[in-house]
Tab-separated table of N, CA, C and O in Angstrom:
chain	number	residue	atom	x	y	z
A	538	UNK	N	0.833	-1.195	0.000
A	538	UNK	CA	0.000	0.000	0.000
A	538	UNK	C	0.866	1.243	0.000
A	538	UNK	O	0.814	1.716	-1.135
A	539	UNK	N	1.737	2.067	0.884
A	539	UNK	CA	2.122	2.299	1.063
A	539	UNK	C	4.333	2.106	1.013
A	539	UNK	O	4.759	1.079	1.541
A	540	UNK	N	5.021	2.743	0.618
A	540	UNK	CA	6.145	2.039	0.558
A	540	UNK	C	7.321	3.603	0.918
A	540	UNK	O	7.042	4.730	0.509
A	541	UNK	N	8.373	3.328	1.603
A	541	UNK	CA	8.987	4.225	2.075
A	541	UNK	C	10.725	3.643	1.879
A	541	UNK	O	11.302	2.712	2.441
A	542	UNK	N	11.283	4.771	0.697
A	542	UNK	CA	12.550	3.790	0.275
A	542	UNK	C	13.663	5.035	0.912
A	542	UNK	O	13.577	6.105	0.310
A	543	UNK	N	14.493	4.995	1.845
A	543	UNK	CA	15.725	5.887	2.192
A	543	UNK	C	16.760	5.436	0.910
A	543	UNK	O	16.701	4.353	0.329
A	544	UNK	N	17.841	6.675	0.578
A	544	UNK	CA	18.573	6.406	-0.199
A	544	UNK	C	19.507	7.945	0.614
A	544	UNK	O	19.204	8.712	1.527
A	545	UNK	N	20.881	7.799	-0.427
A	545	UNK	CA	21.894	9.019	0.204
A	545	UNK	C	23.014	8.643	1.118
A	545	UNK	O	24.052	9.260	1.358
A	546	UNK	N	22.457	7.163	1.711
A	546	UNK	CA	23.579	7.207	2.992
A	546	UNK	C	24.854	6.536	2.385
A	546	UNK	O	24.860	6.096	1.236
A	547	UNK	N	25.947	6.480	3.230
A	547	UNK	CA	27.056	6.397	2.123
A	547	UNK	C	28.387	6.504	3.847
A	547	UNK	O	28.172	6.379	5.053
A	548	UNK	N	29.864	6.831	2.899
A	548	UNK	CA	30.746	6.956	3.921
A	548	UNK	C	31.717	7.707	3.651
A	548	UNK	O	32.543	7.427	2.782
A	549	UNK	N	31.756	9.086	4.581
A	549	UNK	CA	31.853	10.124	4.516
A	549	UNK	C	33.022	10.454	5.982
A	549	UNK	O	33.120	9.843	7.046
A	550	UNK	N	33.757	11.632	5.476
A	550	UNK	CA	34.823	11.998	6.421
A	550	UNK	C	34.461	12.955	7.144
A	550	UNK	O	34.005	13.951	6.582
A	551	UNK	N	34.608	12.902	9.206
A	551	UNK	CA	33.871	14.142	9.421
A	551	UNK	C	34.270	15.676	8.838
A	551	UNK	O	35.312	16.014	8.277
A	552	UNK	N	32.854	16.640	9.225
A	552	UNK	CA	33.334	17.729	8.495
A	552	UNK	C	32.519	17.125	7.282
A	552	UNK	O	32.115	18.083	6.623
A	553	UNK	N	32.194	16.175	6.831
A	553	UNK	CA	31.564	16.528	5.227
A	553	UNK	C	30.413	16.473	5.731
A	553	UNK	O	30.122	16.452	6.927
A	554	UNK	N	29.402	16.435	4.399
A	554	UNK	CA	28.155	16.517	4.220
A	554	UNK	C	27.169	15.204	3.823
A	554	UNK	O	27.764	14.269	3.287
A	555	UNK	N	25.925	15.069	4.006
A	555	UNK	CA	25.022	13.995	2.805
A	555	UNK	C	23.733	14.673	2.951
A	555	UNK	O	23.316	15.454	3.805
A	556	UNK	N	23.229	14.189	1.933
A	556	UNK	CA	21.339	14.453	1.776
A	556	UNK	C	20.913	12.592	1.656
A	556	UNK	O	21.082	11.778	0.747
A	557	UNK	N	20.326	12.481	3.003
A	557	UNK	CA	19.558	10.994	2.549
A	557	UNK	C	17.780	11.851	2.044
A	557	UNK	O	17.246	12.860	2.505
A	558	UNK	N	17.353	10.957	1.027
A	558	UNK	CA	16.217	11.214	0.496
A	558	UNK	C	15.279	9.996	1.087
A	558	UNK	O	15.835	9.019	1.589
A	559	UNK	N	13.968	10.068	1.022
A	559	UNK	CA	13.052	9.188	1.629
A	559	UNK	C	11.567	9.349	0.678
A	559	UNK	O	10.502	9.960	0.762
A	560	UNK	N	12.148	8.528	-0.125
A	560	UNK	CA	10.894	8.519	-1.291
A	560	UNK	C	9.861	7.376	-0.755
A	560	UNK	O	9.969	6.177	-0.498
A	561	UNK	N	8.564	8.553	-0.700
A	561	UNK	CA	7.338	6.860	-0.455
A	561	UNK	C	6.406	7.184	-1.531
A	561	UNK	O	6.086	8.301	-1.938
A	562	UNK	N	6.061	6.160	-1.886
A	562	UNK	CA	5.181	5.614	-2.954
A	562	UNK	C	3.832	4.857	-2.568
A	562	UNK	O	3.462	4.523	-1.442
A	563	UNK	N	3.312	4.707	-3.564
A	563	UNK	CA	1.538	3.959	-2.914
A	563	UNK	C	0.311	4.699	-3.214
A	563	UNK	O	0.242	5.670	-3.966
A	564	UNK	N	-0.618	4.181	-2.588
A	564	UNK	CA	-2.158	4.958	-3.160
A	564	UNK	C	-1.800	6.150	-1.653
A	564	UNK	O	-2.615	6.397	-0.764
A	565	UNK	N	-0.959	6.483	-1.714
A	565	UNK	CA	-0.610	8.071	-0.830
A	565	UNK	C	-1.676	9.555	-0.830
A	565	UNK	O	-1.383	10.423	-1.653
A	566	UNK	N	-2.895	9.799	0.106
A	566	UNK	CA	-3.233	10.522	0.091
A	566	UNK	C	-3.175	12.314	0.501
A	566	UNK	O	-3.797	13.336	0.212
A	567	UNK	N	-1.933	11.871	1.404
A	567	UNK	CA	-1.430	12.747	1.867
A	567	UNK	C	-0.577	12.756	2.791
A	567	UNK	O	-1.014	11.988	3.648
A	568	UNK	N	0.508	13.229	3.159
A	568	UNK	CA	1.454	12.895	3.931
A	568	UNK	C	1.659	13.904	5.140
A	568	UNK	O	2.069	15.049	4.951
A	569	UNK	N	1.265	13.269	6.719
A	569	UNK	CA	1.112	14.156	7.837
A	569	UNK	C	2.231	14.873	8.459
A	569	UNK	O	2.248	15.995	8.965
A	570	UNK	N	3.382	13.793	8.287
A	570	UNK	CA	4.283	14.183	9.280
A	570	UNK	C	5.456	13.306	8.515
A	570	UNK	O	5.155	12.339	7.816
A	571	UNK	N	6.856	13.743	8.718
A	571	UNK	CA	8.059	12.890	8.095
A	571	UNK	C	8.944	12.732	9.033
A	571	UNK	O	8.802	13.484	9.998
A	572	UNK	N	9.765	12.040	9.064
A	572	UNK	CA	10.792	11.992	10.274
A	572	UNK	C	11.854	11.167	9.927
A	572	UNK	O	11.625	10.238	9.152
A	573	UNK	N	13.278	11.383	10.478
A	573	UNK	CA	14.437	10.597	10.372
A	573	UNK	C	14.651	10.429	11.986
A	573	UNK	O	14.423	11.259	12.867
A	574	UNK	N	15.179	9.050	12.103
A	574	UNK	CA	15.407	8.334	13.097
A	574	UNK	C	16.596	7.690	13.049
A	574	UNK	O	16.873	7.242	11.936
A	575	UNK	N	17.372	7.507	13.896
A	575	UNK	CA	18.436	6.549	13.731
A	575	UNK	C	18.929	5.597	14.827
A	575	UNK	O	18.501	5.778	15.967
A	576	UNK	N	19.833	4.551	14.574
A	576	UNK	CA	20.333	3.850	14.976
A	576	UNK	C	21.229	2.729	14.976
A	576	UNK	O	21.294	2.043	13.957
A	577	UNK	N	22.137	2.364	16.280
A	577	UNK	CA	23.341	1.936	16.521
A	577	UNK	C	23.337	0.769	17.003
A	577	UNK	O	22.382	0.685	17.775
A	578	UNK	N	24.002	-0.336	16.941
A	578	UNK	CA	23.650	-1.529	17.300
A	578	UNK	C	23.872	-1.717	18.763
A	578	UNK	O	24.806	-1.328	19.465
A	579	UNK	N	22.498	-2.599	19.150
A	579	UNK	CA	22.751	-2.613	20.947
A	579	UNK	C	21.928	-1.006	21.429
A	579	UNK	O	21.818	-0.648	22.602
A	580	UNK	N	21.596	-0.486	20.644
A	580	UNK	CA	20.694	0.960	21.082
A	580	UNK	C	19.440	1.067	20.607
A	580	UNK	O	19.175	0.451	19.575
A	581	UNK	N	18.499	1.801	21.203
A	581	UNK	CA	17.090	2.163	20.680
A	581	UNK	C	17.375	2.861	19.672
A	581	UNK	O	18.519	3.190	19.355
A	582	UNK	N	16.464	3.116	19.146
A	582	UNK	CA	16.247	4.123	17.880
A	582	UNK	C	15.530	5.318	18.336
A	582	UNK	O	14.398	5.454	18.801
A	583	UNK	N	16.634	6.293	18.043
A	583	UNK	CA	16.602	7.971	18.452
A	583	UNK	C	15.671	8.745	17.324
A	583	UNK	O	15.595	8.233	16.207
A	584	UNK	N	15.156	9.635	17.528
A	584	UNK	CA	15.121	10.506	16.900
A	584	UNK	C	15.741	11.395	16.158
A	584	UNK	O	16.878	11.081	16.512
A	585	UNK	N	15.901	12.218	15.444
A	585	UNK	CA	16.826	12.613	14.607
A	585	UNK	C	15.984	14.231	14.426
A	585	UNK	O	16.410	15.289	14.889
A	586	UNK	N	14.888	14.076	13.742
A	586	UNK	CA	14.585	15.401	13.190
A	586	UNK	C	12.939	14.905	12.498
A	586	UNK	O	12.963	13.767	12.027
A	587	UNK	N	11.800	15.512	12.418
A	587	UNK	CA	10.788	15.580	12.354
A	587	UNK	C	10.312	16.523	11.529
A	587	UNK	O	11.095	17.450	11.324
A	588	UNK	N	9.020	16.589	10.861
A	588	UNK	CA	8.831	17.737	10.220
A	588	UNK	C	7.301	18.025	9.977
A	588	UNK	O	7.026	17.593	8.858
A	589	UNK	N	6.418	18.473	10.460
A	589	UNK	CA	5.006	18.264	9.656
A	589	UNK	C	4.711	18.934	8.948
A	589	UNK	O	5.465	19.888	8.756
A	590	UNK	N	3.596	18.846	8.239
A	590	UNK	CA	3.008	19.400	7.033
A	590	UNK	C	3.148	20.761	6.661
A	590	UNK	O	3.423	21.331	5.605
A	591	UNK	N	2.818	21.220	8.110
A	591	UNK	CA	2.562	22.655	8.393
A	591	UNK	C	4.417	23.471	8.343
A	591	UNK	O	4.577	24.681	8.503
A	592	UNK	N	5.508	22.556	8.114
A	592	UNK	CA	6.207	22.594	8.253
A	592	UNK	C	7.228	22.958	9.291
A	592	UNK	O	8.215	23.692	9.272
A	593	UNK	N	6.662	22.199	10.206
A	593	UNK	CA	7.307	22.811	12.146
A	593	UNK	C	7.821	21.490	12.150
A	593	UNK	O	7.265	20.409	11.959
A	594	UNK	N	9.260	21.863	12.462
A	594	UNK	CA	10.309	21.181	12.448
A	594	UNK	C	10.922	20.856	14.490
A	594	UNK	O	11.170	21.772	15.273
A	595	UNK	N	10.999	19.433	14.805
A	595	UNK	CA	11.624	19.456	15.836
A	595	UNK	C	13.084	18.417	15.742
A	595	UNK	O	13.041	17.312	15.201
A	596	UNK	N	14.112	18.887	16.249
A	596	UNK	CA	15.250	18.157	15.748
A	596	UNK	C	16.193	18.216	17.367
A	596	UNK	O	16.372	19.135	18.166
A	597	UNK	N	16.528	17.142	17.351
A	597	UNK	CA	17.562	16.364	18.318
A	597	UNK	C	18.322	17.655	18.799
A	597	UNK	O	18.296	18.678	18.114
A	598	UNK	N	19.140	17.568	20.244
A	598	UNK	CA	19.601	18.185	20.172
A	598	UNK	C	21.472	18.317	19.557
A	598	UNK	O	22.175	19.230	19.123
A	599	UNK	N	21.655	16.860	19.841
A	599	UNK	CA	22.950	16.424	19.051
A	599	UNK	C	22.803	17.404	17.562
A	599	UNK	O	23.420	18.469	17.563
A	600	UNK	N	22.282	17.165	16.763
A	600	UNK	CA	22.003	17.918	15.160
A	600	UNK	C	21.451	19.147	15.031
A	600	UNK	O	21.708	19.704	13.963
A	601	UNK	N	20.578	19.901	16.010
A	601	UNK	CA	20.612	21.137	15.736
A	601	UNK	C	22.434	22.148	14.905
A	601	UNK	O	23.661	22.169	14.997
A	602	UNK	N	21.169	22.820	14.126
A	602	UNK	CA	22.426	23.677	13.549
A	602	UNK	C	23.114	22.828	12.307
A	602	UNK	O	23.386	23.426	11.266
A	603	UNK	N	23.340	21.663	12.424
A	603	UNK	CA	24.126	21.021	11.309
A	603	UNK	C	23.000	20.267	10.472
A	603	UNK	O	23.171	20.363	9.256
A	604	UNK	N	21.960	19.586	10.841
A	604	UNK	CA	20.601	19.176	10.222
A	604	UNK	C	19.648	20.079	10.042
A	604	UNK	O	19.347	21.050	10.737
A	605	UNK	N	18.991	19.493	8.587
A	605	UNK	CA	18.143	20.174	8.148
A	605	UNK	C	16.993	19.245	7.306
A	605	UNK	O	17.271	18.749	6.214
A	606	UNK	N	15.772	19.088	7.903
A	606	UNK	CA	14.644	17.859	7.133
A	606	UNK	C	13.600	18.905	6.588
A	606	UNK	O	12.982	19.701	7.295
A	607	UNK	N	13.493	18.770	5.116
A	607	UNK	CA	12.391	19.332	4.527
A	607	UNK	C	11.183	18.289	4.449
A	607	UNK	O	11.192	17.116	4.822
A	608	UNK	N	9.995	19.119	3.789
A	608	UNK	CA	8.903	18.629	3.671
A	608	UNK	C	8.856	18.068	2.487
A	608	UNK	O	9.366	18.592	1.497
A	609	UNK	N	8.225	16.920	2.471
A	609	UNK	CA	7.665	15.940	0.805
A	609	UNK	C	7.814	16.623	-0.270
A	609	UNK	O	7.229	17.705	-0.310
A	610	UNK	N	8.358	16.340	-1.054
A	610	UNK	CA	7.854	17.525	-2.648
A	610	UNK	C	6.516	17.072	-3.258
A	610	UNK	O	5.487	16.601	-2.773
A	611	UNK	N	6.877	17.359	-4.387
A	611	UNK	CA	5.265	16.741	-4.805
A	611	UNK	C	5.409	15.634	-5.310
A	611	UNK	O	4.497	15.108	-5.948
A	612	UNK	N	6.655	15.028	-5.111
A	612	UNK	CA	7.157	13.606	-5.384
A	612	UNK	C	6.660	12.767	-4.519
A	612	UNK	O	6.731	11.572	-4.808
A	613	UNK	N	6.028	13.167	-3.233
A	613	UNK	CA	6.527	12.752	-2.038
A	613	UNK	C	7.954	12.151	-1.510
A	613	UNK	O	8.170	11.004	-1.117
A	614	UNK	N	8.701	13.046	-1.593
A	614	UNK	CA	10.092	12.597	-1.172
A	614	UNK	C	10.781	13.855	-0.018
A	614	UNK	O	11.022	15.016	-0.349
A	615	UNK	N	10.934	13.452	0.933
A	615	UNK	CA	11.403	14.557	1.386
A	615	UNK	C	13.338	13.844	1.893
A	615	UNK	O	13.835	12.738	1.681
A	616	UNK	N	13.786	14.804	2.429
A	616	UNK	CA	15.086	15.461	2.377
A	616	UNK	C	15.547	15.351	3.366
A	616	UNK	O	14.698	15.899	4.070
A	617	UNK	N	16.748	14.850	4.386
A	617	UNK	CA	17.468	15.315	5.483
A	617	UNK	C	18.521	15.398	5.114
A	617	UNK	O	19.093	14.439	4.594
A	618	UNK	N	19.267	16.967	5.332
A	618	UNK	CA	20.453	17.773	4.608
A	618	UNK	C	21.129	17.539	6.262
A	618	UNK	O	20.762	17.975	7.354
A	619	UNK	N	22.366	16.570	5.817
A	619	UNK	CA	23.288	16.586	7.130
A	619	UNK	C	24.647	17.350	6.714
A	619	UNK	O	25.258	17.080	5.680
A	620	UNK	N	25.081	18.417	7.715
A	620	UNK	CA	26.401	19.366	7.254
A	620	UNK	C	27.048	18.785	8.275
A	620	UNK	O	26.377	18.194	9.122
A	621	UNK	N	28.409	18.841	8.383
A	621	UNK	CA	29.849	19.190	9.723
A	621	UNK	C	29.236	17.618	10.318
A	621	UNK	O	28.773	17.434	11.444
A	622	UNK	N	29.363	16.702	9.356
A	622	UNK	CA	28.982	15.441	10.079
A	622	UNK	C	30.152	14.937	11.242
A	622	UNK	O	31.270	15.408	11.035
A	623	UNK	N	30.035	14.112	12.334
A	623	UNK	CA	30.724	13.667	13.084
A	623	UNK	C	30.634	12.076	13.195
A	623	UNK	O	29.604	11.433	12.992
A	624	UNK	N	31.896	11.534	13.557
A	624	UNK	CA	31.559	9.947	13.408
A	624	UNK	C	30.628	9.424	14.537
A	624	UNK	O	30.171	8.282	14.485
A	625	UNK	N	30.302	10.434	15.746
A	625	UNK	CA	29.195	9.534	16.456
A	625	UNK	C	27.965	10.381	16.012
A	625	UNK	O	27.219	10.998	16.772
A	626	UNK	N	27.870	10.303	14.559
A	626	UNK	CA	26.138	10.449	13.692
A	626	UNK	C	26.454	9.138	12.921
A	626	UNK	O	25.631	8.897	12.038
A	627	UNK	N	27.503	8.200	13.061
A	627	UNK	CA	27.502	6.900	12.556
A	627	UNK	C	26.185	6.521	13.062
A	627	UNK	O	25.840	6.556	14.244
A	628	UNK	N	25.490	6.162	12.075
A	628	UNK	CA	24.469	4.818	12.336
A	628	UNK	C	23.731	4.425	10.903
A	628	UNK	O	24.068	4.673	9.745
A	629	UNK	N	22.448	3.623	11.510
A	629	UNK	CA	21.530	3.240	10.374
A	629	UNK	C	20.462	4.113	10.406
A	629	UNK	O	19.777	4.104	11.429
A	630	UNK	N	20.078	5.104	9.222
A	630	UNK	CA	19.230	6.444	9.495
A	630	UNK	C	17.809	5.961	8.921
A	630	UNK	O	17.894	5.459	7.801
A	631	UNK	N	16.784	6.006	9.359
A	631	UNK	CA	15.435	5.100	9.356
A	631	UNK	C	14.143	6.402	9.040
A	631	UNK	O	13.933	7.334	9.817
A	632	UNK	N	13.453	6.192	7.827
A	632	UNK	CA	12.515	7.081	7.479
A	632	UNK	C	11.333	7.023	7.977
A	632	UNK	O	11.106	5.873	8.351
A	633	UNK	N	10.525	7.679	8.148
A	633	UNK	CA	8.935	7.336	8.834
A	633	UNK	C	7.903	8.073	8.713
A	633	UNK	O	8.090	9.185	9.205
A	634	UNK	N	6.972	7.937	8.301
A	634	UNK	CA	5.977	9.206	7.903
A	634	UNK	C	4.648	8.244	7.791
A	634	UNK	O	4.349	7.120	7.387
A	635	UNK	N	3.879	9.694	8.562
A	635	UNK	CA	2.258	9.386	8.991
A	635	UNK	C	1.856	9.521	7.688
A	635	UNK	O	2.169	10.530	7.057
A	636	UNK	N	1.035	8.414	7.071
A	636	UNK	CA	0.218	8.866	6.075
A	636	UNK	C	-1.072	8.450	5.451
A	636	UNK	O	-1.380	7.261	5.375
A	637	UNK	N	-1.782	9.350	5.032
A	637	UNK	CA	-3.338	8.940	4.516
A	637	UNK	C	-3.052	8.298	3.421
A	637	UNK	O	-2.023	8.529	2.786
A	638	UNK	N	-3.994	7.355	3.049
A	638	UNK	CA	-3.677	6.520	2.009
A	638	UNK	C	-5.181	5.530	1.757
A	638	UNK	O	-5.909	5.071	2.637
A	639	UNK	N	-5.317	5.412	0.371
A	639	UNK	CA	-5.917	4.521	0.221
A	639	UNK	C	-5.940	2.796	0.240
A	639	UNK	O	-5.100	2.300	-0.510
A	640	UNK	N	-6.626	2.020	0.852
A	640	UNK	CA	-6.459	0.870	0.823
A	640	UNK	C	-7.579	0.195	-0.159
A	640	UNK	O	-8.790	0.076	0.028
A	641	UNK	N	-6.907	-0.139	-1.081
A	641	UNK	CA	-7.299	-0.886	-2.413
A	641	UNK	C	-8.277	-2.183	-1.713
A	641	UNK	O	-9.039	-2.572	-2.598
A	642	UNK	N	-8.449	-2.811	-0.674
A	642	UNK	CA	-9.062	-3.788	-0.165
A	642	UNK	C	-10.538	-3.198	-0.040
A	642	UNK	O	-11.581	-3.509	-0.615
A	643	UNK	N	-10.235	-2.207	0.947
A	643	UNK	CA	-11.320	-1.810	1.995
A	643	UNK	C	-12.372	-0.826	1.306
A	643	UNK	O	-13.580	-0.692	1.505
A	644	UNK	N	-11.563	-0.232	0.494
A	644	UNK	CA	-11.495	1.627	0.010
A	644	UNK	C	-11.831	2.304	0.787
A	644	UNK	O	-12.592	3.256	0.614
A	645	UNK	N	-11.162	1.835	2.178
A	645	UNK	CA	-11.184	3.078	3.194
A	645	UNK	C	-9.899	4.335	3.131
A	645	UNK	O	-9.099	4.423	2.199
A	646	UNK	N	-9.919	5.032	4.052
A	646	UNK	CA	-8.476	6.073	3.279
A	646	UNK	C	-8.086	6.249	5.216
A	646	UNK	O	-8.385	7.110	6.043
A	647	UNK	N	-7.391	5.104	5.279
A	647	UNK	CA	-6.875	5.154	6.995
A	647	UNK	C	-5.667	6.244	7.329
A	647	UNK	O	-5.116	6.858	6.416
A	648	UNK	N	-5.435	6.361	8.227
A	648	UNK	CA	-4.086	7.307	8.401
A	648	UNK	C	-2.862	6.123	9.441
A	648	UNK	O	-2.989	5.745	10.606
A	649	UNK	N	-1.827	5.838	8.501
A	649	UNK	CA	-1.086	5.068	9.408
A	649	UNK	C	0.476	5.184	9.531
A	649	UNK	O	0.602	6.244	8.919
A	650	UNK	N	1.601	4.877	9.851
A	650	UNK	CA	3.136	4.919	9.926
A	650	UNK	C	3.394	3.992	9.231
A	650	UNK	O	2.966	2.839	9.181
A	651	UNK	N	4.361	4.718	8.505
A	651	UNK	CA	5.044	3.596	8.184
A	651	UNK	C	6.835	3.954	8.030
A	651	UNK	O	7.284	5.080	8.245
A	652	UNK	N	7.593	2.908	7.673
A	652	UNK	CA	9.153	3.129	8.241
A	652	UNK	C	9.885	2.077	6.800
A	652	UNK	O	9.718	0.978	6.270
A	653	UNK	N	10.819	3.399	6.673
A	653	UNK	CA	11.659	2.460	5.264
A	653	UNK	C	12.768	1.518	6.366
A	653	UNK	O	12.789	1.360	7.587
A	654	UNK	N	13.615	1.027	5.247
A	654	UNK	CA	14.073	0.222	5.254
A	654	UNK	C	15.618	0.165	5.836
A	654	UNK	O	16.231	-0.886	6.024
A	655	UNK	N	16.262	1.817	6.146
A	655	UNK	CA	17.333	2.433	6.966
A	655	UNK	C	18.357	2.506	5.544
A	655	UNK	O	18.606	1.707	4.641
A	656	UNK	N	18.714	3.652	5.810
A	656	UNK	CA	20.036	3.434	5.416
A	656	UNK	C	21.674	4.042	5.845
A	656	UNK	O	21.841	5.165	6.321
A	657	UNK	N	22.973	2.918	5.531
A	657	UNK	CA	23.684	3.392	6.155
A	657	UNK	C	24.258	4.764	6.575
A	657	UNK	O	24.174	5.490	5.584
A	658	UNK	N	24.675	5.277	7.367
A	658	UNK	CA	25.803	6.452	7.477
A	658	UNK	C	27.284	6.319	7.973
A	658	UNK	O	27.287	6.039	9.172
A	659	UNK	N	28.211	6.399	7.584
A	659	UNK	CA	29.450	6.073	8.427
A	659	UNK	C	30.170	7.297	7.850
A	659	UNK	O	30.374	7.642	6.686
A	660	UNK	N	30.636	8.093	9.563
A	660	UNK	CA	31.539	8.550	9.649
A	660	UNK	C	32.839	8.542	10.055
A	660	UNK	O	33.182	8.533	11.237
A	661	UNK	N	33.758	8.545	8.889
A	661	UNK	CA	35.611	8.674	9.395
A	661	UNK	C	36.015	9.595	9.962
A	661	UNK	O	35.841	10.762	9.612
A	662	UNK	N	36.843	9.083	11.282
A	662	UNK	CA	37.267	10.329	11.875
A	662	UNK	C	38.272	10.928	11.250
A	662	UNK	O	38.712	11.997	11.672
């Protein structure tokens, strides 16, 4: 129904930069809220940076200042612009977004989460 693909992550020296992208696809009616999350093995999964519709942004305090998450385009794809990366932003960075959507079964139009598939980040010191 719904499908949420991260791409961008990669391995990078601190001090550089990446844009992971978070393309979702599906009978997508509208998209509430977006968010990057991450995580380290042996750890929960943090928050990172948030964004809703309305475009009110709440972000970690580790990444303030160096992160930046836009809203969906009309692709539905939205954006987390990481600058002055550091190697403990090493992890697996995880997409997530509330969204209305049609379900081809029911033809109801539910509002639900859903979470891609992570992708890497590694920073060299």
């Amino acid at each position: 129904q719904v499908q949420l693909v991260e791409s961008g992550g990669g391995l990078v020296q601190a001090g550089g930069s990446l844009r992971l992208s978070c393309a979702a696809s599906g009978t997508i009616l509208s998209i509430h809220n977006m968010g990057w999350y991450r995580q380290t093995p042996g750890n929960r999964r943090e928050l990172v940076a948030t964004i809703t519709r309305a475009g009110f942004t709440n972000y970690a305090d580790s990444v303030k200042g160096r992160f930046t998450i836009s809203t969906p385009d009309a692709k539905n794809t939205g954006y987390l612009q990481m600058n002055g990366l550091k190697p403990e932003d090493t992890a697996v960075y995880y997409c997530n977004a509330e969204v209305v959507y049609r379900d081809g079964s029911t033809f109801r139009e539910p509002t639900a989460n859903f979470w891609g598939q992570g992708t890497q980040v590694t920073v060299s010191s």
